[in-house]
Amino acid sequence: MKTKTCELCKAEESVLFRIQIQKGKTWLFVCRICCEKSQKLEHYKYGGTWKGNRH
């Protein structure tokens, strides 16, 4: 199973969420915990889920 590093807390995860937290800024891949925390931010935008178990 593939893993990636959360761009906010640096945790290694097999499922990450693609989000924006600043208006017009680049997309970030973050873990579930960081994604849930970021949902409260004004410019939060969800852009999909990356899963490491895909072939």
PDB file of N, CA and C in Angstrom:
ATOM      1  N   MET A   1       0.844  -1.180   0.000  1.00  0.00           N
ATOM      2  CA  MET A   1       0.000   0.000   0.000  1.00  0.00           C
ATOM      3  C   MET A   1       0.893   1.248   0.000  1.00  0.00           C
ATOM      4  N   LYS A   2       0.554   2.190  -0.850  1.00  0.00           N
ATOM      5  CA  LYS A   2       1.324   3.429  -0.938  1.00  0.00           C
ATOM      6  C   LYS A   2       0.910   4.386   0.173  1.00  0.00           C
ATOM      7  N   THR A   3       1.836   5.243   0.566  1.00  0.00           N
ATOM      8  CA  THR A   3       1.523   6.285   1.541  1.00  0.00           C
ATOM      9  C   THR A   3       2.048   7.623   1.033  1.00  0.00           C
ATOM     10  N   LYS A   4       1.477   8.682   1.568  1.00  0.00           N
ATOM     11  CA  LYS A   4       1.943  10.041   1.313  1.00  0.00           C
ATOM     12  C   LYS A   4       1.989  10.757   2.650  1.00  0.00           C
ATOM     13  N   THR A   5       2.700  11.869   2.677  1.00  0.00           N
ATOM     14  CA  THR A   5       2.843  12.662   3.897  1.00  0.00           C
ATOM     15  C   THR A   5       1.837  13.807   3.899  1.00  0.00           C
ATOM     16  N   CYS A   6       1.145  13.980   5.007  1.00  0.00           N
ATOM     17  CA  CYS A   6       0.234  15.111   5.187  1.00  0.00           C
ATOM     18  C   CYS A   6       1.066  16.391   5.120  1.00  0.00           C
ATOM     19  N   GLU A   7       0.626  17.345   4.313  1.00  0.00           N
ATOM     20  CA  GLU A   7       1.387  18.568   4.131  1.00  0.00           C
ATOM     21  C   GLU A   7       1.279  19.530   5.320  1.00  0.00           C
ATOM     22  N   LEU A   8       0.382  19.251   6.260  1.00  0.00           N
ATOM     23  CA  LEU A   8       0.262  20.116   7.438  1.00  0.00           C
ATOM     24  C   LEU A   8       0.937  19.518   8.672  1.00  0.00           C
ATOM     25  N   CYS A   9       0.636  18.262   9.004  1.00  0.00           N
ATOM     26  CA  CYS A   9       1.194  17.673  10.236  1.00  0.00           C
ATOM     27  C   CYS A   9       2.316  16.671   9.970  1.00  0.00           C
ATOM     28  N   LYS A  10       2.568  16.350   8.699  1.00  0.00           N
ATOM     29  CA  LYS A  10       3.663  15.455   8.271  1.00  0.00           C
ATOM     30  C   LYS A  10       3.447  13.985   8.621  1.00  0.00           C
ATOM     31  N   ALA A  11       2.218  13.578   8.942  1.00  0.00           N
ATOM     32  CA  ALA A  11       1.915  12.170   9.233  1.00  0.00           C
ATOM     33  C   ALA A  11       1.884  11.374   7.930  1.00  0.00           C
ATOM     34  N   GLU A  12       2.380  10.134   7.955  1.00  0.00           N
ATOM     35  CA  GLU A  12       2.325   9.230   6.805  1.00  0.00           C
ATOM     36  C   GLU A  12       0.964   8.537   6.806  1.00  0.00           C
ATOM     37  N   GLU A  13       0.213   8.670   5.708  1.00  0.00           N
ATOM     38  CA  GLU A  13      -1.135   8.111   5.628  1.00  0.00           C
ATOM     39  C   GLU A  13      -1.359   7.435   4.281  1.00  0.00           C
ATOM     40  N   SER A  14      -2.289   6.470   4.250  1.00  0.00           N
ATOM     41  CA  SER A  14      -2.637   5.804   2.999  1.00  0.00           C
ATOM     42  C   SER A  14      -3.879   6.430   2.360  1.00  0.00           C
ATOM     43  N   VAL A  15      -4.551   7.340   3.070  1.00  0.00           N
ATOM     44  CA  VAL A  15      -5.685   8.090   2.532  1.00  0.00           C
ATOM     45  C   VAL A  15      -5.474   9.556   2.888  1.00  0.00           C
ATOM     46  N   LEU A  16      -5.467  10.423   1.867  1.00  0.00           N
ATOM     47  CA  LEU A  16      -5.320  11.857   2.079  1.00  0.00           C
ATOM     48  C   LEU A  16      -6.426  12.598   1.336  1.00  0.00           C
ATOM     49  N   PHE A  17      -6.705  13.802   1.783  1.00  0.00           N
ATOM     50  CA  PHE A  17      -7.772  14.612   1.212  1.00  0.00           C
ATOM     51  C   PHE A  17      -7.163  15.854   0.574  1.00  0.00           C
ATOM     52  N   ARG A  18      -7.601  16.150  -0.651  1.00  0.00           N
ATOM     53  CA  ARG A  18      -7.089  17.294  -1.399  1.00  0.00           C
ATOM     54  C   ARG A  18      -7.950  18.501  -1.042  1.00  0.00           C
ATOM     55  N   ILE A  19      -7.326  19.522  -0.442  1.00  0.00           N
ATOM     56  CA  ILE A  19      -8.080  20.691   0.004  1.00  0.00           C
ATOM     57  C   ILE A  19      -7.336  21.983  -0.333  1.00  0.00           C
ATOM     58  N   GLN A  20      -8.084  23.078  -0.312  1.00  0.00           N
ATOM     59  CA  GLN A  20      -7.515  24.421  -0.338  1.00  0.00           C
ATOM     60  C   GLN A  20      -7.939  25.090   0.951  1.00  0.00           C
ATOM     61  N   ILE A  21      -7.042  25.857   1.558  1.00  0.00           N
ATOM     62  CA  ILE A  21      -7.409  26.568   2.777  1.00  0.00           C
ATOM     63  C   ILE A  21      -7.186  28.076   2.655  1.00  0.00           C
ATOM     64  N   GLN A  22      -6.639  28.492   1.512  1.00  0.00           N
ATOM     65  CA  GLN A  22      -6.473  29.914   1.219  1.00  0.00           C
ATOM     66  C   GLN A  22      -7.045  30.176  -0.155  1.00  0.00           C
ATOM     67  N   LYS A  23      -7.783  31.237  -0.307  1.00  0.00           N
ATOM     68  CA  LYS A  23      -8.443  31.557  -1.572  1.00  0.00           C
ATOM     69  C   LYS A  23      -7.428  31.668  -2.703  1.00  0.00           C
ATOM     70  N   GLY A  24      -7.652  30.896  -3.763  1.00  0.00           N
ATOM     71  CA  GLY A  24      -6.810  30.951  -4.942  1.00  0.00           C
ATOM     72  C   GLY A  24      -5.425  30.348  -4.799  1.00  0.00           C
ATOM     73  N   LYS A  25      -5.147  29.703  -3.697  1.00  0.00           N
ATOM     74  CA  LYS A  25      -3.824  29.111  -3.468  1.00  0.00           C
ATOM     75  C   LYS A  25      -3.788  27.667  -3.952  1.00  0.00           C
ATOM     76  N   THR A  26      -2.624  27.052  -3.847  1.00  0.00           N
ATOM     77  CA  THR A  26      -2.434  25.690  -4.325  1.00  0.00           C
ATOM     78  C   THR A  26      -3.193  24.686  -3.460  1.00  0.00           C
ATOM     79  N   TRP A  27      -3.401  23.506  -4.030  1.00  0.00           N
ATOM     80  CA  TRP A  27      -4.072  22.417  -3.336  1.00  0.00           C
ATOM     81  C   TRP A  27      -3.073  21.715  -2.419  1.00  0.00           C
ATOM     82  N   LEU A  28      -3.560  21.236  -1.275  1.00  0.00           N
ATOM     83  CA  LEU A  28      -2.754  20.499  -0.299  1.00  0.00           C
ATOM     84  C   LEU A  28      -3.342  19.097  -0.135  1.00  0.00           C
ATOM     85  N   PHE A  29      -2.471  18.114   0.114  1.00  0.00           N
ATOM     86  CA  PHE A  29      -2.919  16.775   0.496  1.00  0.00           C
ATOM     87  C   PHE A  29      -2.743  16.654   2.002  1.00  0.00           C
ATOM     88  N   VAL A  30      -3.852  16.423   2.719  1.00  0.00           N
ATOM     89  CA  VAL A  30      -3.818  16.394   4.182  1.00  0.00           C
ATOM     90  C   VAL A  30      -4.521  15.152   4.716  1.00  0.00           C
ATOM     91  N   CYS A  31      -4.176  14.774   5.942  1.00  0.00           N
ATOM     92  CA  CYS A  31      -4.796  13.618   6.604  1.00  0.00           C
ATOM     93  C   CYS A  31      -6.217  13.980   7.067  1.00  0.00           C
ATOM     94  N   ARG A  32      -6.951  12.972   7.511  1.00  0.00           N
ATOM     95  CA  ARG A  32      -8.336  13.171   7.945  1.00  0.00           C
ATOM     96  C   ARG A  32      -8.435  14.190   9.090  1.00  0.00           C
ATOM     97  N   ILE A  33      -7.549  14.117  10.062  1.00  0.00           N
ATOM     98  CA  ILE A  33      -7.596  15.022  11.208  1.00  0.00           C
ATOM     99  C   ILE A  33      -7.397  16.472  10.760  1.00  0.00           C
ATOM    100  N   CYS A  34      -6.380  16.713   9.924  1.00  0.00           N
ATOM    101  CA  CYS A  34      -6.114  18.073   9.443  1.00  0.00           C
ATOM    102  C   CYS A  34      -7.248  18.561   8.538  1.00  0.00           C
ATOM    103  N   CYS A  35      -7.845  17.660   7.769  1.00  0.00           N
ATOM    104  CA  CYS A  35      -8.966  18.020   6.911  1.00  0.00           C
ATOM    105  C   CYS A  35     -10.152  18.485   7.753  1.00  0.00           C
ATOM    106  N   GLU A  36     -10.470  17.732   8.797  1.00  0.00           N
ATOM    107  CA  GLU A  36     -11.593  18.089   9.664  1.00  0.00           C
ATOM    108  C   GLU A  36     -11.347  19.421  10.365  1.00  0.00           C
ATOM    109  N   LYS A  37     -10.127  19.671  10.812  1.00  0.00           N
ATOM    110  CA  LYS A  37      -9.794  20.948  11.445  1.00  0.00           C
ATOM    111  C   LYS A  37      -9.900  22.100  10.451  1.00  0.00           C
ATOM    112  N   SER A  38      -9.506  21.861   9.206  1.00  0.00           N
ATOM    113  CA  SER A  38      -9.488  22.906   8.181  1.00  0.00           C
ATOM    114  C   SER A  38     -10.880  23.285   7.693  1.00  0.00           C
ATOM    115  N   GLN A  39     -11.858  22.416   7.884  1.00  0.00           N
ATOM    116  CA  GLN A  39     -13.217  22.687   7.411  1.00  0.00           C
ATOM    117  C   GLN A  39     -13.812  23.936   8.047  1.00  0.00           C
ATOM    118  N   LYS A  40     -13.287  24.358   9.164  1.00  0.00           N
ATOM    119  CA  LYS A  40     -13.793  25.541   9.872  1.00  0.00           C
ATOM    120  C   LYS A  40     -13.259  26.845   9.276  1.00  0.00           C
ATOM    121  N   LEU A  41     -12.242  26.748   8.414  1.00  0.00           N
ATOM    122  CA  LEU A  41     -11.628  27.940   7.838  1.00  0.00           C
ATOM    123  C   LEU A  41     -12.510  28.530   6.735  1.00  0.00           C
ATOM    124  N   GLU A  42     -12.454  29.841   6.589  1.00  0.00           N
ATOM    125  CA  GLU A  42     -13.319  30.564   5.657  1.00  0.00           C
ATOM    126  C   GLU A  42     -13.163  30.110   4.199  1.00  0.00           C
ATOM    127  N   HIS A  43     -11.939  29.862   3.751  1.00  0.00           N
ATOM    128  CA  HIS A  43     -11.693  29.542   2.352  1.00  0.00           C
ATOM    129  C   HIS A  43     -11.456  28.048   2.106  1.00  0.00           C
ATOM    130  N   TYR A  44     -11.937  27.203   3.024  1.00  0.00           N
ATOM    131  CA  TYR A  44     -11.799  25.756   2.864  1.00  0.00           C
ATOM    132  C   TYR A  44     -12.534  25.284   1.615  1.00  0.00           C
ATOM    133  N   LYS A  45     -11.880  24.418   0.830  1.00  0.00           N
ATOM    134  CA  LYS A  45     -12.507  23.807  -0.344  1.00  0.00           C
ATOM    135  C   LYS A  45     -11.981  22.385  -0.485  1.00  0.00           C
ATOM    136  N   TYR A  46     -12.907  21.429  -0.607  1.00  0.00           N
ATOM    137  CA  TYR A  46     -12.560  20.011  -0.771  1.00  0.00           C
ATOM    138  C   TYR A  46     -12.397  19.705  -2.251  1.00  0.00           C
ATOM    139  N   GLY A  47     -11.361  18.924  -2.598  1.00  0.00           N
ATOM    140  CA  GLY A  47     -11.110  18.631  -3.998  1.00  0.00           C
ATOM    141  C   GLY A  47     -10.924  17.166  -4.334  1.00  0.00           C
ATOM    142  N   GLY A  48     -11.247  16.267  -3.404  1.00  0.00           N
ATOM    143  CA  GLY A  48     -11.135  14.844  -3.713  1.00  0.00           C
ATOM    144  C   GLY A  48     -10.316  14.083  -2.690  1.00  0.00           C
ATOM    145  N   THR A  49     -10.269  12.764  -2.879  1.00  0.00           N
ATOM    146  CA  THR A  49      -9.583  11.882  -1.944  1.00  0.00           C
ATOM    147  C   THR A  49      -8.532  11.069  -2.701  1.00  0.00           C
ATOM    148  N   TRP A  50      -7.326  10.985  -2.135  1.00  0.00           N
ATOM    149  CA  TRP A  50      -6.253  10.151  -2.675  1.00  0.00           C
ATOM    150  C   TRP A  50      -6.175   8.898  -1.816  1.00  0.00           C
ATOM    151  N   LYS A  51      -6.191   7.726  -2.466  1.00  0.00           N
ATOM    152  CA  LYS A  51      -6.135   6.453  -1.740  1.00  0.00           C
ATOM    153  C   LYS A  51      -4.939   5.658  -2.232  1.00  0.00           C
ATOM    154  N   GLY A  52      -4.104   5.207  -1.307  1.00  0.00           N
ATOM    155  CA  GLY A  52      -2.890   4.480  -1.640  1.00  0.00           C
ATOM    156  C   GLY A  52      -3.111   3.036  -2.031  1.00  0.00           C
ATOM    157  N   ASN A  53      -4.318   2.518  -1.907  1.00  0.00           N
ATOM    158  CA  ASN A  53      -4.557   1.117  -2.231  1.00  0.00           C
ATOM    159  C   ASN A  53      -5.004   0.914  -3.679  1.00  0.00           C
ATOM    160  N   ARG A  54      -5.038   1.972  -4.475  1.00  0.00           N
ATOM    161  CA  ARG A  54      -5.389   1.843  -5.894  1.00  0.00           C
ATOM    162  C   ARG A  54      -4.178   1.326  -6.672  1.00  0.00           C
ATOM    163  N   HIS A  55      -4.428   0.612  -7.720  1.00  0.00           N
ATOM    164  CA  HIS A  55      -3.353   0.048  -8.542  1.00  0.00           C
ATOM    165  C   HIS A  55      -3.132   0.861  -9.777  1.00  0.00           C
TER     166      HIS A  55
END
